[in-house]
Structure formats: structure tokens, C-alpha cells
Amino acid sequence: MKDQYKERIEQLLSKMTLEEKVGQLKQCGPSLVGAFEVSFEELLDMMFDGKISHDEFERLMSTATQDYHEEELRSGRIGSYNGISDAKTANRLQKLAVEETRLGIPLLFGYDVIHGFETVTPIPLAESCAWEPKLWEKTARMAAEEATAGGVHMTFAPMVDVAKDARWGRISEGAGEDPLLNACYGAAKVRGFQGDDLTKPDAMIACVKHFAGYGAAESGKDYNRVDMSMQRLWEEYLPGYQACIKAGARAVMPAFNDINGTPCTANHWLLKDILRKKWGFGGVTVSDANAIAELTEHGIAEDLAEAAKKALLAGTEIDMTSNVYAEYLPELIQSKNVKEDVLDEAVFHVLHLKFEAGLFEHPYRTDEVCKQHTLLGKEYRETAREAAAKSMVLLKNTGILPLKKEMKLGIFGSLAADRAEMTGAWSIKAEPGNCISIIDACKTRRISYEYHPGTFADSADKKAIDEIAKQSDVLLVAVGEQKNESGEAASRADITLPLEQLRLVNELQATGRPVIAVLFNGRPLALQPLEEKASAILEAWHPGTEAGNAVMDILYGDINPSGKLTTTFPYTSGQCPIYYAHMNTGRPGGKSKFTSKYLDTPLEPLYPFGYGLSYTEYTYSDLTVQVQKDGFRVSVQVKNTGSRDGDEIIQCYVRDINAQRARPVKELKAFEKRTITAGQTIIQEFIIPYQTLGYYDQEMNYIIEPGTFKFYVGGNVKNVLECEAEYQN
Ligand code: GLC
């Protein structure tokens, strides 16, 4: 198909000076110039580390001025920004670019719109537990409407890094451990962000990240090496990115990590051979923050000039905030060390994306766009509340839930009253005060409750806690993580609950009143001590703006919980990485000594992948598998045997029993969330194409072998019906 922009771009390129071309590859963020002695990053760290309060941080920020590098901008040496999130500033800078630079090339504004903008939806790991592509698309569309009204053109999302190690803080930012779920999640987000026409004012370019395999960082330590076979990379880690490209994502962010020693930022095989040639990607690549400069730290570039050369030749195009391209590319080109047509190709992609987004025709966020979507509007809050409730996973319930209105609650734990912590990692635009805490929701619902932060500063605290407990029918304790304990640069080697939280749970349980634990966290945690003491456990994650309302909607049964885990929850940190699609090994764990197991920890997880309780029950029966022309037709009956309607996430796993390379004991091949009314029986059918049952042989040929396949269908990866079928090609 003819490229409608090619001619205009080539004309523009022919007029551009070398500095103007390099300028299109420069992405900078506003730098803060302030009366404070430390850098903005150090100030952020001080706030995250609790050295200064959020208010103190805000006060300091208010004294700071933003330097937007306007002189550089006027000389045509800036092509895009990261971090502009209001239409007024965006329009002001855009005016400089369009009206005061020699060629009037518009700017592109990028921002981390990861799970909402002003209205914050659950962190991605939470929302993935809804197993609902329509919901994922809907919340992405809402985020795009809000963010584009704030001047944003591109989001650095979705993140589809498959993550199997709960110690890795960024497990919070993706769709968990399964390739199929990450692929479905990412494609839905791309559709939601970009809409059906990139030139529309509320379309937001999706920048899929982090390409590739970032979630496999060794030992769960952020930014660490990634080393794996090509078979594993292709079978388990690449599908999500490919699904996003197929869904039309127009930008890709190479990951900080290396793959088998070659950093993604300078990985020609990854960025050219796979992304461009094999997958036909025609958009733009945007480095991660400072990643080009960090090639010297990786040890593959002697200096920043070599880093610039290697990154550009490999296919990293926009340089996010390292400034290495701006400083070194002109000389590298002039000295013929790098051919100018390599630079032209990168600039072509950047200009092409700006044309695709209609920026040459409509560079400004006009008022009607800004007014069109009232930020934090009623319908956005309703969507956030729906998404939060669908993301929550009921892990335990001895029958105490749902609560009765007349029950008096004793509420404990600072997280029950902390609005700011509800937004989770990467909610940089949100006003924490807009969040609803559990306490806020109790007030709205006129629930009778007493609250205590649950700290034991002195004996008076213990007395007060006991008093409240004795006067209450049910005790609700909010435990988990602060939002800065997950997300980027937040890996944890010990993923148990803090001792003071466990002490609180023990004290409450000792009163003899039933204890309901509500978890606010950004990763799977090692919950065994809690599991033993609580009568009910609701995994609420970091649920966003409508946190408290969604929690109470579930606890009081207005909503029947339907969320299911997309990551495996271990007994102990030492089990990490633990995931369902593991290999059987030659000595699968069992009773006898010489089998694959631990001496001091169960082999099984505490809560398995795909697990989640409901206020009703479902029974599965009549599993059949028929061999058809292009795939297996799987059919199962599911009955709602309880007294409440509910949504059940039906999961279909497959195992290739005998192959040239050992295959995982189970792999998710299909899922469907179905509404089943009380007493109703439904039939769920899946078609599993033979094409999806292949794997890579030793020579990296994708093969689909005839033979026996086992099918497992159920409401989680463990409790399943099974049957076998033969594939004869
Ligand atoms: C960060 C993250 C990346 C984010 C980028 C821009 O370092 O790795 O996910 O999009 O910087 O803020």
C-alpha cells in the first residue's frame, strides 16, 4: 500500500540540517531548577525513603521552576518531550516548535500513562486478574481521553514483560507470568490507547515495552542480566510484544537489560532482524531513560560516542534523556563514522509517526478536546470502580464474607486510611487526595466502625486495639506494601509481610474475633503466616482512585468477586521464581527423597495461578475434546451450584505429553469469563488451533508434532478436569 506521507517526509528531510535531523531524535524531560541543593531525582528518592514528607516534596517542587530547554527547542534540536502533562504547557512549547523553528516540525509529547492519568485504575498486575480484554481496552480508552486532554500524544505503555519472579518490583506493571495473558492484555491496551484513528485528538500512541524479556531479570533484581535459550525467549517472552505490534502499536521501547550479553538498546538482531524485518514494524523505537548512555556501564561501548553509534546502528531511534545522540551523532556523521542514511531512516520513522498522529495538521490540544472529557468525571470513576472490583481476588473465606450491614467493624492498619498508597506505582499524574480509602468508603456507606492505625508505639496502643476489637463484630486489617515497594527499582529479596503487620494480625486474631485481611500490594507476597490467622483474605492490590469503594462493594457482597491470580503466590520468598508452566523434570517432586523439591518448603505454591474464590460455587463436568480440521474443539459444562449469580473465568491448559524438547506441565491456551446465574449450567467451548501447540526444536524450527496432548479445564490451574486427544498432522 502506497505510503501517503513518504513524499512529504522526503521533501522535509532534504531541507533538514544535520543538527535538525539529530534534534528529531532528542527527547528531553523538563529539568527542575530549584532553590534546593539536591537534584530532582535525589529529592524523589528522599521522599520515597521517607526522609521528606510528600507535602515537603510538593512545597519544594512549588519553589522550583521547570526548564524546558526553550533555546534548544527554538533551534530545532528537540523532537519530543517526556513528562509534559498539561495542555497549556504542551501548547506553549508546541507553538515555539511550530512557529519559531526554521522548519516548524511539531513536537511529540510522551508520558507514562500506565494505569490511568488523573483517574487511576488498578495497577496492571491487578487488572490482569480480571481476565477481561474488553475491560482492559475500556480503561485504556479512558486513560487516553484524559491524557490527551492533558496534552499527551504517546504513552510509554503497555508493558508486557512476562514476569515469573515475585521479587522483581516491576511485576506490578504487566499482566503476570503467562505469555497468552500478556499478549491479550497488551493487544487490548494498544487498541484502547490508539483507538481506530491515530489522527483523532483523543488517540494516544502506544509504546510497547520493554523489548524484550525484562521480566526475566536474574534473581528478580531490577535491571539485571537476562540469559536464556532462544527457544525459551520465543516461546515464553516474545509473544506479548508481537501481539502488540500486530494490534498496531506505533512505538516500541527497548529494555534496559541485555539478552545473553547484548543490551536490547544496541541489539541489532532484536531491533532490526526481529522487530523490523520479521514482524514488519514500521513505527518508532524510543530508548528507555538514559539507556543509550548506559551502554558504557554494560561494557559494550568504550565511550559515549561508541554508545551512540552502536545504539543507532542497532535501531534505537529516539534518545530518551541521555542526550548522547545530540552530543555525538553530528560528529559521527560528519566524520563518516556513521552513514547519514542510517540517521535519515530513524528521522523518517519519527516524522512518519508525527504525520500519522496528525500533528502537522493539528499540533495543538484545542480547548474543545480539553473540555470534551472532564478529568475524573463521574463515568471515569465508575469505570475505575468496576475495574478495581474485577481485579480483586478473594483468596480465603471461611464464610465470614460477605459482611452484614449491621456488623460493627474494627478497622486497623494505616493502609485502611491512606489514600495516596491506593494509586500504586507509576501513577505520577494522580492527585492522591482524589482516591477513596476504606475509611472514606465506610463513611459514605454509614458503616459503624472504629479505626486504629494498628501501630504499637506504647501500651496505650495495645489497650486501644484490644478495646476496639472487643467492641467489634468483625476485625478488618489492611496490610501489604507501600506503593514505592513495587514498580521500578523496587525489587525485594524477602516478600513476606512486615513483622509489625504480622504482629497486628496475631494480636487481632488472639481476641477471638474473625479477622478479614485486605491486601494492598504490587506483587505476589509470601502470605502463609497471614493465611493461618485470617478468616478471610481479599487481594485488593493497589486498586486506584476508587479503592475503598471497590473493597467495600466486595466485602458487603454488592459485587461477587471474580478475579483470578495471574501470578503464582509462593509459601516463602525462597520458592521464587515459582510459576505454573514449569517443567516436570525427570524426578518430579514427591514423597521420596530423591525428587525435585525443597527440604524446608512445600513444592506447591500457597495460591496457584488462575486461583480466586467467589461467593458462589461452580462445578465442572463433561469435558470432551474433538479432533477437527484446524484444531481441537474443547467442550466443558460449568454449573453455578450456589445461590448467587457470578462470573467464572474458565481456563483451558494443554500439555504436549511427548516431544523432542520437554514441554511445560501445563500451558494456558484459552480462557473465557462467563456470567453464570445461580443454578444455571452453561457449556463453554474452546477451539485450540494446532498452530498454537508447537514449539521450537533444537535448531529453532517451529514444529507442531503429531502425538498425544493432555487437556486440563477448570477454574484454576490446579483444580481441573482432564482428558487426552491425539493430533495426527
Ligand atoms: C523508566 C522506565 C520506563 C519509563 C521511562 C520513562 O526508567 O524504565 O518504563 O517509561 O523511564 O519515564
Coordinates of N, CA and C in Angstrom, one line a residue, residues 24 159 222 273 297 321 335 374 422 542 631 670:
Q24 N 15.5 15.7 16.0 CA 14.3 14.9 16.0 C 14.4 13.7 16.8
M159 N 3.1 -2.3 29.1 CA 4.3 -3.1 29.5 C 3.8 -4.6 29.5
D222 N 16.1 -5.8 39.7 CA 15.8 -4.9 38.5 C 17.1 -4.6 37.7
D273 N 16.4 -7.3 12.9 CA 16.0 -8.6 12.3 C 14.7 -9.0 12.8
E297 N 28.2 1.4 30.7 CA 28.1 0.7 32.0 C 28.0 -0.8 31.7
T321 N 16.4 11.2 27.0 CA 17.0 12.0 28.1 C 18.5 11.7 28.3
S335 N 32.2 12.7 10.3 CA 33.4 12.0 10.1 C 33.2 10.7 9.3
T374 N -14.2 15.6 30.9 CA -13.9 16.2 32.2 C -13.1 15.1 33.0
M422 N -3.1 4.1 47.6 CA -4.0 3.3 46.8 C -3.7 3.4 45.3
H542 N -3.0 -2.6 44.4 CA -3.1 -1.1 44.5 C -4.2 -0.8 43.5
G631 N -7.9 -27.7 14.4 CA -7.6 -27.6 15.8 C -8.5 -28.5 16.6
A670 N -6.3 -21.1 26.4 CA -7.6 -20.3 26.1 C -8.2 -20.0 27.5

